Coordinates of C-alpha atoms in Angstrom, one line a residue:
M447 CA -4.2 -23.4 44.6
R448 CA -4.2 -20.8 41.8
I449 CA -4.4 -17.2 42.8
P450 CA -6.4 -15.0 40.3
G451 CA -4.1 -12.5 38.6
F452 CA -1.0 -14.5 39.1
P453 CA 0.1 -17.3 36.7
V454 CA 0.9 -20.8 37.9
K455 CA 4.6 -21.3 37.4
E456 CA 5.2 -24.3 35.3
Y457 CA 8.2 -26.5 36.2
S458 CA 8.7 -30.3 36.2
Y459 CA 11.0 -32.7 38.0
S460 CA 11.2 -36.4 38.4
K461 CA 10.6 -38.4 41.6
Q462 CA 14.3 -39.5 41.3
E463 CA 15.4 -35.9 41.3
A464 CA 13.5 -35.1 44.5
M465 CA 15.0 -38.2 46.1
R466 CA 18.5 -37.2 45.1
W467 CA 17.9 -33.8 46.7
F468 CA 16.9 -35.5 49.9
Y469 CA 19.8 -38.0 49.9
G470 CA 22.1 -35.0 49.4
Y471 CA 21.2 -33.9 52.9
L472 CA 21.3 -37.5 54.3
K473 CA 24.8 -38.3 53.0
K474 CA 26.2 -35.9 55.7
Y475 CA 25.2 -38.5 58.3
T476 CA 26.3 -41.5 56.2
W477 CA 28.9 -42.6 58.9
R478 CA 26.3 -42.7 61.6
I479 CA 23.9 -44.6 59.5
V480 CA 26.6 -47.1 58.4
I481 CA 27.6 -47.6 62.1
G482 CA 23.9 -48.1 62.9
L483 CA 23.4 -50.6 60.1
I484 CA 26.5 -52.5 61.2
L485 CA 25.1 -52.7 64.7
G486 CA 21.8 -53.7 63.2
T487 CA 23.5 -56.4 61.2
A488 CA 25.1 -57.7 64.4
T489 CA 21.7 -57.6 66.1
S490 CA 20.1 -59.6 63.2
V491 CA 22.9 -62.1 63.1
L492 CA 22.8 -62.7 66.8
A493 CA 19.1 -63.3 66.5
V494 CA 19.8 -66.7 65.0
V495 CA 21.9 -67.8 68.0
N496 CA 19.1 -68.4 70.5
P497 CA 16.9 -70.6 68.3
N498 CA 20.0 -72.6 67.5
I499 CA 20.8 -73.0 71.2
T500 CA 17.2 -74.0 71.8
G501 CA 17.5 -76.7 69.2
H502 CA 20.7 -78.0 70.8
I503 CA 19.0 -78.0 74.2
V504 CA 16.3 -80.2 72.8
D505 CA 18.7 -82.6 71.0
D506 CA 21.8 -82.5 73.3
V507 CA 20.4 -81.9 76.8
I508 CA 17.0 -83.6 76.6
G509 CA 17.7 -86.0 73.7
D510 CA 15.2 -88.8 73.7
G511 CA 14.4 -88.4 77.4
T512 CA 16.5 -91.4 78.5
D513 CA 19.9 -89.8 78.7
I514 CA 19.5 -86.2 79.9
H515 CA 22.7 -84.1 80.1
F516 CA 21.8 -81.4 82.7
E517 CA 25.4 -80.3 83.0
L518 CA 25.2 -78.7 79.5
L519 CA 22.2 -76.6 80.4
P520 CA 23.9 -73.8 82.4
R521 CA 26.3 -72.9 79.7
F522 CA 23.5 -72.8 77.1
I523 CA 21.5 -70.6 79.4
I524 CA 24.4 -68.2 80.1
L525 CA 25.1 -68.0 76.4
M526 CA 21.5 -67.2 75.6
L527 CA 21.5 -64.4 78.3
T528 CA 24.8 -63.0 77.0
V529 CA 23.5 -62.9 73.4
T530 CA 20.2 -61.2 74.6
L531 CA 22.1 -58.6 76.5
V532 CA 24.5 -57.9 73.6
R533 CA 21.6 -57.7 71.2
G534 CA 19.8 -55.2 73.5
A535 CA 23.0 -53.0 73.8
C536 CA 23.5 -53.0 70.1
R537 CA 19.9 -52.2 69.4
L538 CA 20.0 -49.3 72.0
V539 CA 23.1 -47.8 70.3
Y540 CA 21.9 -48.0 66.7
L541 CA 18.4 -46.7 67.6
Y542 CA 20.1 -43.6 69.1
M543 CA 22.3 -43.2 66.1
F544 CA 19.3 -43.1 63.8
E545 CA 17.3 -40.9 66.0
R546 CA 20.2 -38.4 66.4
S547 CA 20.7 -38.5 62.6
S548 CA 17.0 -37.8 62.0
Q549 CA 17.0 -34.8 64.3
D550 CA 20.1 -33.3 62.8
L551 CA 18.8 -33.9 59.3
L552 CA 15.5 -32.3 60.3
Y553 CA 17.5 -29.3 61.6
D554 CA 19.5 -29.0 58.4
M555 CA 16.5 -29.4 56.1
R556 CA 14.4 -26.9 58.0
D557 CA 17.2 -24.4 57.9
G558 CA 17.8 -25.0 54.2
V559 CA 14.1 -24.8 53.2
Y560 CA 13.6 -21.7 55.4
R561 CA 16.6 -20.0 53.8
S562 CA 15.1 -20.9 50.4
L563 CA 11.7 -19.4 51.5
M564 CA 13.6 -16.2 52.5
Q565 CA 15.0 -16.0 48.9
K566 CA 11.6 -16.3 47.2
D567 CA 10.2 -13.3 45.4
F568 CA 6.8 -11.7 45.8
S569 CA 5.3 -13.7 42.9
F570 CA 6.1 -17.0 44.8
Y571 CA 4.1 -15.8 47.9
N572 CA 1.3 -14.6 45.6
R573 CA 1.0 -18.1 44.3
N574 CA 1.3 -20.0 47.6
R575 CA -0.7 -19.9 50.8
T576 CA 0.9 -19.5 54.1
G577 CA -0.8 -22.6 55.5
D578 CA 0.5 -24.7 52.6
L579 CA 4.1 -23.6 53.3
M580 CA 3.7 -24.2 57.0
S581 CA 2.5 -27.7 56.5
R582 CA 5.6 -28.5 54.5
Q583 CA 7.7 -27.2 57.4
T584 CA 5.8 -29.2 60.0
G585 CA 3.9 -32.3 58.9
D586 CA 6.0 -33.1 55.8
M587 CA 9.3 -32.6 57.7
M588 CA 8.1 -35.0 60.4
A589 CA 7.5 -37.7 57.8
L590 CA 11.1 -37.3 56.7
R591 CA 12.3 -37.5 60.3
H592 CA 10.3 -40.7 60.9
F593 CA 11.8 -42.2 57.7
V594 CA 15.3 -41.6 59.0
A595 CA 14.6 -42.5 62.6
M596 CA 12.6 -45.7 62.0
V597 CA 11.9 -46.7 58.4
I598 CA 15.5 -47.0 57.2
H599 CA 16.7 -49.4 59.9
S600 CA 13.4 -51.2 60.0
L601 CA 13.5 -51.9 56.3
Y602 CA 17.2 -53.0 56.6
E603 CA 16.6 -55.1 59.7
N604 CA 13.6 -56.9 58.5
A605 CA 15.2 -57.6 55.1
L606 CA 18.3 -58.9 56.9
L607 CA 16.2 -61.0 59.3
F608 CA 14.3 -62.5 56.4
V609 CA 17.4 -63.4 54.4
T610 CA 19.3 -64.7 57.5
A611 CA 16.3 -66.8 58.6
L612 CA 16.0 -68.4 55.1
V613 CA 19.7 -69.1 55.0
M614 CA 19.6 -70.8 58.4
I615 CA 16.5 -72.8 57.6
F616 CA 18.1 -74.0 54.4
S617 CA 21.2 -74.9 56.4
V618 CA 19.0 -77.0 58.7
D619 CA 16.9 -78.6 56.0
W620 CA 16.7 -77.5 52.4
R621 CA 13.3 -79.2 51.8
I622 CA 11.5 -77.0 54.4
G623 CA 13.5 -74.0 53.1
L624 CA 12.0 -74.6 49.6
A625 CA 8.5 -74.9 51.1
M626 CA 9.0 -71.5 52.8
V627 CA 10.3 -69.9 49.6
A628 CA 7.0 -70.8 47.8
V629 CA 5.4 -67.9 49.7
L630 CA 7.7 -65.3 48.3
P631 CA 6.2 -64.7 44.8
F632 CA 2.8 -64.0 46.5
T633 CA 4.5 -61.5 48.8
L634 CA 6.3 -59.7 46.0
I635 CA 3.0 -59.4 43.9
T636 CA 1.1 -58.0 47.0
T637 CA 3.9 -55.6 47.8
T638 CA 4.1 -54.2 44.2
R639 CA 0.3 -53.7 44.0
Q640 CA 0.1 -52.0 47.4
S641 CA 2.9 -49.6 46.5
S642 CA 1.4 -48.6 43.2
E643 CA -2.1 -48.0 44.7
I644 CA -1.0 -46.1 47.9
H645 CA 1.3 -43.4 46.4
P646 CA -1.4 -41.2 44.6
R647 CA -3.6 -41.5 47.6
F648 CA -0.9 -40.1 49.9
M649 CA -0.4 -37.2 47.4
K650 CA -4.1 -36.4 47.9
V651 CA -3.7 -36.7 51.7
R652 CA -0.9 -34.2 51.7
D653 CA -2.8 -31.8 49.5
C654 CA -5.9 -32.0 51.7
F655 CA -3.8 -31.5 54.8
S656 CA -2.1 -28.4 53.3
S657 CA -5.5 -27.0 52.3
L658 CA -6.9 -27.6 55.9
N659 CA -3.8 -26.1 57.4
A660 CA -4.0 -23.0 55.2
F661 CA -7.7 -22.6 56.0
V662 CA -7.2 -22.7 59.7
Q663 CA -4.2 -20.3 59.6
E664 CA -6.2 -17.8 57.5
N665 CA -9.2 -17.9 59.8
I666 CA -7.2 -17.6 62.9
S667 CA -5.4 -14.6 61.5
G668 CA -8.7 -13.1 60.3
N669 CA -10.8 -14.0 63.4
R670 CA -11.6 -10.4 64.1
V671 CA -13.2 -10.0 60.7
V672 CA -15.1 -13.2 61.1
R673 CA -16.5 -12.0 64.5
A674 CA -17.2 -8.5 63.2
F675 CA -19.4 -9.9 60.5
A676 CA -20.9 -12.6 62.7
K677 CA -19.7 -15.3 60.2
E678 CA -18.7 -17.9 62.8
D679 CA -21.3 -20.5 61.7
Y680 CA -20.4 -19.9 58.0
E681 CA -16.7 -20.4 58.7
I682 CA -17.4 -23.5 60.9
G683 CA -19.3 -24.9 57.9
R684 CA -16.4 -24.3 55.6
F685 CA -14.0 -25.8 58.1
D686 CA -16.2 -28.9 58.3
K687 CA -15.9 -29.3 54.5
E688 CA -12.1 -29.0 54.6
N689 CA -11.9 -31.3 57.6
A690 CA -14.2 -33.9 55.9
A691 CA -12.1 -33.8 52.7
Y692 CA -8.9 -34.5 54.7
R693 CA -10.7 -37.3 56.7
D694 CA -12.0 -38.8 53.4
A695 CA -8.5 -38.7 51.9
E696 CA -7.0 -40.4 54.9
L697 CA -9.7 -43.0 54.9
D698 CA -9.2 -43.6 51.2
A699 CA -5.5 -44.2 51.8
T700 CA -6.3 -46.4 54.8
K701 CA -8.6 -48.6 52.7
V702 CA -5.6 -49.5 50.6
W703 CA -3.3 -50.8 53.4
V704 CA -6.3 -52.2 55.3
K705 CA -6.9 -54.3 52.2
Y706 CA -3.4 -55.6 52.0
I707 CA -2.4 -56.0 55.6
P708 CA -4.6 -59.1 56.1
V709 CA -2.9 -60.6 53.0
F710 CA 0.5 -60.2 54.6
E711 CA -0.9 -61.6 57.9
I712 CA -2.2 -64.7 56.0
L713 CA 1.1 -65.2 54.2
S714 CA 3.1 -65.0 57.5
N715 CA 0.7 -67.4 59.2
L716 CA 1.0 -69.7 56.2
L717 CA 4.6 -70.2 57.1
S718 CA 3.6 -71.7 60.4
V719 CA 1.2 -74.0 58.7
I720 CA 3.9 -75.1 56.2
L721 CA 6.3 -75.8 59.0
M722 CA 3.8 -77.8 61.1
V723 CA 2.6 -79.9 58.1
V724 CA 5.9 -80.5 56.3
G725 CA 8.1 -80.5 59.4
G726 CA 5.7 -82.7 61.4
I727 CA 5.5 -85.3 58.6
M728 CA 9.3 -85.3 58.4
C729 CA 9.7 -85.8 62.2
V730 CA 7.2 -88.6 62.2
N731 CA 9.0 -90.3 59.3
G732 CA 12.4 -89.8 61.0
A733 CA 13.7 -87.6 58.3
M734 CA 14.3 -84.7 60.8
S735 CA 15.0 -84.6 64.5
L736 CA 12.6 -82.8 66.9
G737 CA 15.5 -80.5 67.9
K738 CA 15.8 -79.3 64.3
L739 CA 12.0 -78.7 64.1
V740 CA 12.2 -76.6 67.3
M741 CA 15.2 -74.8 65.8
I742 CA 13.4 -73.9 62.6
N743 CA 10.3 -72.9 64.6
G744 CA 12.6 -70.5 66.4
Y745 CA 13.7 -69.0 63.1
L746 CA 10.1 -68.7 62.0
W747 CA 9.5 -65.4 63.8
M748 CA 12.3 -64.0 61.8
L749 CA 10.3 -64.7 58.6
N750 CA 6.9 -63.8 60.1
M751 CA 7.9 -60.4 61.4
P752 CA 9.1 -59.0 58.1
L753 CA 6.0 -60.3 56.3
R754 CA 3.8 -58.6 58.9
M755 CA 5.8 -55.4 58.8
I756 CA 6.1 -55.0 55.1
G757 CA 2.7 -53.4 54.7
W758 CA 3.3 -50.8 57.3
L759 CA 6.8 -50.1 56.0
I760 CA 5.5 -49.6 52.5
N761 CA 2.9 -47.2 54.0
D762 CA 5.6 -45.2 55.8
Y763 CA 7.9 -45.2 52.8
Q764 CA 5.2 -43.8 50.4
R765 CA 4.3 -41.1 52.9
F766 CA 8.0 -40.2 53.0
Q767 CA 8.3 -40.1 49.2
T768 CA 5.2 -37.9 49.0
S769 CA 6.5 -35.5 51.6
V770 CA 9.9 -35.3 49.9
Q771 CA 8.2 -34.3 46.6
K772 CA 6.0 -31.7 48.4
I773 CA 9.0 -30.1 50.1
Y774 CA 11.2 -30.3 47.0
A775 CA 8.5 -28.6 44.9
T776 CA 8.9 -25.6 47.3
V777 CA 12.7 -25.5 46.9
K778 CA 12.6 -26.2 43.2
D779 CA 10.4 -23.2 42.6
L780 CA 13.3 -20.8 42.0
P781 CA 12.8 -17.1 42.2
D782 CA 12.6 -15.0 39.1
I783 CA 14.3 -12.1 40.8
V784 CA 18.0 -13.1 41.3
N785 CA 21.3 -11.3 41.8
P786 CA 23.3 -10.6 38.6
E787 CA 26.6 -12.5 38.2
Q788 CA 28.6 -9.3 38.4
P789 CA 26.6 -6.7 40.4
A790 CA 27.1 -3.0 39.7
A791 CA 28.9 -1.1 42.4
A792 CA 27.3 1.7 44.3
A793 CA 28.9 5.2 44.0
D794 CA 29.7 5.3 47.7
E795 CA 32.3 2.8 49.0
N796 CA 30.0 2.1 51.9
G797 CA 27.4 0.9 49.4
R798 CA 25.2 4.0 49.7
L799 CA 23.3 5.2 46.6
K800 CA 22.6 8.8 45.8
G801 CA 18.9 8.2 45.3
E802 CA 18.3 9.4 41.7
V803 CA 15.4 7.4 40.1
E804 CA 14.3 7.3 36.5
F805 CA 11.7 5.3 34.7
R806 CA 12.3 4.9 31.0
H807 CA 9.3 3.7 29.0
V808 CA 8.5 1.1 31.7
S809 CA 5.7 -1.4 31.1
Y810 CA 4.7 -4.2 33.4
A811 CA 2.2 -7.1 32.7
V812 CA 1.3 -10.2 34.6
D813 CA -0.9 -13.1 33.5
G814 CA -1.8 -11.2 30.3
E815 CA -3.0 -8.1 32.2
Q816 CA -1.2 -4.9 31.5
I817 CA -0.6 -3.1 34.8
L818 CA 1.8 -0.3 33.7
K819 CA 2.2 1.1 30.2
D820 CA 5.0 3.3 28.9
V821 CA 5.7 5.1 32.2
S822 CA 8.6 7.6 32.2
F823 CA 9.7 10.1 34.8
H824 CA 12.8 11.4 36.5
A825 CA 13.4 12.1 40.2
K826 CA 16.5 13.8 41.2
P827 CA 18.3 13.1 44.5
G828 CA 16.6 14.8 47.4
Q829 CA 13.3 15.5 45.6
T830 CA 9.9 14.5 46.9
I831 CA 7.6 12.9 44.3
G832 CA 3.9 12.7 45.0
I833 CA 1.8 10.0 43.3
L834 CA -2.0 10.1 43.1
G835 CA -4.3 7.8 41.3
E836 CA -7.4 5.6 41.5
T837 CA -7.2 2.3 43.3
G838 CA -5.6 -0.3 41.1
S839 CA -4.1 2.2 38.8
G840 CA -0.6 0.8 39.3
K841 CA 0.9 3.2 42.0
T842 CA 2.2 0.5 44.3
T843 CA 3.5 -1.6 41.4
M844 CA 5.7 1.3 40.3
M845 CA 7.3 1.4 43.8
N846 CA 7.7 -2.4 43.8
L847 CA 9.6 -2.1 40.5
I848 CA 12.1 0.4 42.1
C849 CA 12.7 -2.2 44.9
R850 CA 12.9 -4.9 42.3
F851 CA 10.2 -7.0 43.9
Y852 CA 9.2 -7.6 40.3
D853 CA 11.0 -7.1 37.0
V854 CA 9.7 -4.8 34.3
S855 CA 8.2 -6.4 31.2
D856 CA 9.6 -3.6 29.0
G857 CA 11.7 -0.5 29.5
E858 CA 14.2 0.2 32.4
V859 CA 14.0 1.3 36.0
L860 CA 17.2 3.2 36.8
V861 CA 18.7 4.2 40.2
D862 CA 21.7 6.5 39.9
G863 CA 21.7 5.8 36.2
T864 CA 22.1 2.0 36.6
D865 CA 19.4 -0.5 35.8
V866 CA 18.1 -2.0 39.1
R867 CA 18.5 -5.4 37.6
K868 CA 22.3 -4.9 37.6
F869 CA 22.5 -4.1 41.4
D870 CA 23.0 -6.6 44.1
L871 CA 19.6 -7.0 45.7
H872 CA 20.9 -6.4 49.2
T873 CA 22.7 -3.2 48.2
L874 CA 19.6 -1.9 46.3
R875 CA 17.1 -2.7 49.0
S876 CA 19.2 -1.6 51.9
N877 CA 19.2 1.9 50.3
I878 CA 15.4 1.9 50.2
G879 CA 13.2 2.5 53.2
M880 CA 9.6 1.4 52.6
A881 CA 6.5 2.0 54.7
M882 CA 4.1 -0.4 53.0
Q883 CA 0.4 0.0 52.4
D884 CA -0.4 -3.1 54.5
V885 CA 1.4 -2.4 57.7
F886 CA 3.0 -5.5 59.3
L887 CA 4.5 -5.4 62.8
F888 CA 6.3 -8.3 64.4
S889 CA 5.5 -9.7 67.9
D890 CA 8.3 -7.8 69.4
S891 CA 8.9 -4.6 71.3
V892 CA 8.1 -1.2 69.8
E893 CA 11.8 -0.5 69.8
G894 CA 12.5 -3.8 68.1
N895 CA 10.0 -3.1 65.3
I896 CA 11.4 0.4 64.7
A897 CA 15.0 -0.8 64.7
Y898 CA 14.2 -3.9 62.6
G899 CA 16.4 -2.7 59.7
V900 CA 19.3 -1.6 61.9
P901 CA 19.1 -3.8 65.0
D902 CA 22.4 -2.5 66.5
C903 CA 21.4 1.2 66.3
P904 CA 21.6 3.3 69.5
E905 CA 18.5 4.1 71.4
E906 CA 18.8 7.8 70.5
Q907 CA 18.4 6.9 66.8
V908 CA 15.2 4.9 67.5
E909 CA 13.8 7.9 69.4
W910 CA 14.8 10.3 66.6
A911 CA 12.9 8.2 64.0
A912 CA 9.9 8.0 66.3
K913 CA 9.8 11.7 66.9
L914 CA 10.1 12.3 63.1
S915 CA 7.1 10.1 62.5
D916 CA 5.2 11.7 65.5
A917 CA 5.2 8.3 67.3
D918 CA 7.3 9.3 70.3
G919 CA 4.4 10.8 72.2
F920 CA 2.0 7.8 72.2
I921 CA 4.9 5.3 72.7
R922 CA 6.0 7.0 75.9
E923 CA 2.4 6.8 77.2
M924 CA 2.4 3.0 76.7
Q925 CA 2.9 0.8 79.8
D926 CA 6.6 -0.1 79.1
G927 CA 7.3 2.7 76.6
Y928 CA 9.7 1.6 73.9
N929 CA 9.9 -1.8 75.5
T930 CA 6.2 -2.5 75.2
V931 CA 5.6 -5.8 73.3
V932 CA 3.0 -5.4 70.6
G933 CA 0.7 -8.3 69.7
E934 CA 0.8 -10.3 66.5
R935 CA 0.7 -8.0 63.5
G936 CA 0.5 -5.1 65.9
I937 CA -2.8 -6.1 67.5
G938 CA -3.5 -3.6 70.3
L939 CA -2.4 -0.6 68.3
S940 CA -4.6 1.7 66.3
G941 CA -4.2 1.9 62.5
G942 CA -2.6 5.3 62.8
Q943 CA -0.2 4.1 65.5
K944 CA 0.9 1.2 63.4
Q945 CA 1.4 3.5 60.4
R946 CA 3.7 5.8 62.4
I947 CA 5.8 3.0 63.7
S948 CA 6.1 1.7 60.2
L949 CA 7.1 5.1 59.0
A950 CA 9.8 5.3 61.8
R951 CA 11.1 1.9 60.7
A952 CA 11.4 3.1 57.1
I953 CA 13.4 6.3 57.9
I954 CA 15.6 5.1 60.7
R955 CA 18.3 3.8 58.3
R956 CA 18.5 7.2 56.6
P957 CA 18.1 5.4 53.2
A958 CA 18.8 7.1 49.9
I959 CA 15.2 6.5 48.8
I960 CA 12.1 6.5 51.0
I961 CA 8.8 5.1 49.8
L962 CA 5.6 5.9 51.7
D963 CA 2.7 3.9 50.4
D964 CA -0.4 5.6 51.8
T965 CA 1.4 5.8 55.1
T966 CA -0.7 8.6 56.7
S967 CA -4.2 7.5 55.6
A968 CA -5.2 6.4 59.1
V969 CA -3.9 9.5 61.0
D970 CA -5.7 12.7 61.6
M971 CA -5.1 15.9 59.6
E972 CA -3.1 17.5 62.4
T973 CA -0.8 14.5 62.8
E974 CA -0.3 14.3 59.1
A975 CA 0.7 17.9 58.9
L976 CA 3.3 17.3 61.7
I977 CA 4.7 14.3 59.9
Q978 CA 4.9 16.2 56.6
K979 CA 6.7 19.0 58.4
S980 CA 9.2 16.5 59.9
L981 CA 9.8 14.8 56.6
R982 CA 10.8 18.2 55.1
T983 CA 13.7 18.3 57.6
L984 CA 15.3 15.3 55.9
S985 CA 18.1 16.2 53.6
G986 CA 19.3 14.2 50.6
E987 CA 16.7 11.4 50.6
T988 CA 14.5 11.0 47.6
I989 CA 11.0 10.5 48.9
F990 CA 8.0 8.9 47.0
I991 CA 4.7 9.5 48.6
I992 CA 1.6 7.6 47.4
A993 CA -1.5 9.1 48.9
Q994 CA -5.2 9.7 48.4
R995 CA -5.1 13.0 50.3
I996 CA -4.1 16.1 48.4
S997 CA -2.7 17.4 51.7
S998 CA -0.1 14.6 51.7
I999 CA 1.5 15.5 48.4
K1000 CA 0.7 19.2 47.6
D1001 CA 4.2 20.3 48.7
A1002 CA 6.0 17.7 46.5
D1003 CA 8.5 18.8 43.9
Q1004 CA 6.7 16.8 41.3
I1005 CA 3.3 15.1 41.4
L1006 CA 2.4 12.2 39.1
V1007 CA -1.2 11.4 38.3
I1008 CA -1.6 7.7 37.5
Q1009 CA -4.7 6.5 35.5
N1010 CA -5.0 3.0 34.0
G1011 CA -1.3 2.3 34.4
T1012 CA -0.1 5.4 32.6
I1013 CA 1.0 8.9 33.8
A1014 CA -2.1 11.0 32.8
D1015 CA -0.7 14.2 34.2
R1016 CA 2.3 15.6 36.0
G1017 CA 3.5 18.9 37.6
K1018 CA 3.4 20.8 40.8
H1019 CA 0.2 21.3 42.9
S1020 CA -0.4 24.8 41.6
E1021 CA -0.1 23.7 38.0
L1022 CA -2.3 20.6 38.4
V1023 CA -5.1 22.3 40.3
S1024 CA -5.3 25.1 37.7
R1025 CA -6.2 22.8 34.9
E1026 CA -9.0 20.3 34.3
G1027 CA -8.2 16.7 35.1
Y1028 CA -8.3 14.0 37.8
Y1029 CA -6.1 15.9 40.2
R1030 CA -8.4 19.0 40.1
T1031 CA -11.5 16.8 40.5
V1032 CA -10.0 15.1 43.6
F1033 CA -8.9 18.5 45.0
L1034 CA -12.4 19.9 44.6
H1035 CA -13.9 16.8 46.3
Q1036 CA -11.6 17.2 49.2
Y1037 CA -11.5 21.0 49.5
G1038 CA -14.2 22.4 47.1
E1039 CA -17.2 22.3 49.5
F1040 CA -15.2 24.1 52.2
E1041 CA -14.1 26.8 49.8
T1042 CA -17.6 27.1 48.4
M1043 CA -19.0 27.5 51.9
L1044 CA -16.5 30.2 52.7
S1045 CA -17.4 32.0 49.5
E1046 CA -21.1 31.9 50.3
N1047 CA -20.5 33.1 53.8
R1048 CA -18.5 36.1 52.5
S1049 CA -21.3 36.9 50.0
A1050 CA -24.0 36.7 52.7
A1051 CA -22.0 38.9 55.0
S1052 CA -21.4 41.4 52.2
S1053 CA -25.2 41.5 51.3
A1054 CA -26.1 42.0 55.0
G1055 CA -23.7 44.9 55.3
K1056 CA -25.2 46.6 52.3
G1057 CA -28.8 46.1 53.6
V1058 CA -27.9 47.9 56.9
N1059 CA -26.4 50.8 55.2

């Protein structure tokens, strides 16, 4: 799915490349698979023993019915039981070997893919939906597990059974063997055609499943919005369309193997017809004994089963290939934001930065749209920078560039005089505390959410950060205080409470740079004043405050007014409010009516006083 405003990243890879990536994981368990295949070979080889014994029972024990040798029967029966038990034991062991390998492989791949997802940059998540990524970690992964647990040994076992049965049939009578081989060209043609037809349909099935998964995930997350606007019926209608698309894709794929499965059934049953016709004629003519006919009939299931299974196995193999390609596409999509080969060192031996930030003629564009144009400013360590501007003017993008969530299109973003692109990403971002515009809280305790960046910090530090963000009061009033578990994404907390916990999470590490992106928009004026007063007690941290309220930034050392991606004005509050411009307009909208009312009240009072006199 293409997200408007974000380009689709173009990259290509071959099916062979994706398969090599998969087998790179599988080779770790080669020894288990080899042992499993050896045991599978033993199982297949032992499968020829019982039909052979059956033939000997007919020829050597029963004979022509006149001279029956019952004394031979017990040893044949004991041998058949022994072979059956050994085959069962071998099968049990190799099935466990493959199942264990599949589970371990699944663990490794999930871990690898998840680590890959954690390394992706913001642009990757802008292009991909959560539901799509989840389906690759669930449904597609299970297809890979099924391939290792079942398909590998089934393909090998059925191929071995087929070849072994043909060899044994040829060893008994080459003429019947040739008659059986006549079926193989038709089997090969059918297999090739089914394989070519089913693959693109499975690709569509996986795409439809991802889309359905993404839709459900999105609507469950946004269920409160759906109910608030009474759009349940509308969303159910949309779900029905997604569900129908997935059903139709599955049915379209089903039509292919439903078309070919009967062909394989006919071919397998044709072998029985060939045996009865050719073998029967040969027995009647005395060209072959009845025992040999029974023996070949015993081998016949070893030919029939692979022919019946081949359609299903092709199905499973194509599903597996499709899933590998889908997962590999996620891994192959490498991030644009990567660590430099030789990262610049921080001034402090502990990796702490001073917090000096400078933009030098910075421009940023995406998908042909210019977001920032020639932005330049300088923030000294310990300064507070206020940023004001219209929605969509590029304020948050500026802060994202400091964190290097995106890279500039032109110019430089410097921290402590060094281009952020030269820093190790962990070093850079561990020195930045960010309270984002869209507050996200984990399904964890309040303490766990605040201490997310420093999980081993003492309880006193958590409380210090909570008090600084004016969150300590309402936290202590909660049922379990700091141990209260918040719901998914902070459900159960008000917008202002979530913002204050987010603020506490940003400042608890005492980072060199603190970015507050509209962090106090949901709190009342009194709480905002308390938070601003607390922030002024911090020393050494460079603070960026993005806000729509003048009250949030009026005490900043420098205020930047952003319009259409450029700095339209800059200065202190007193300077900006004294001259015409966007800042003064916003100030008058927020404070002008109140000041006008005061002025009118003073004038009315003055006039009344003069009238009395």
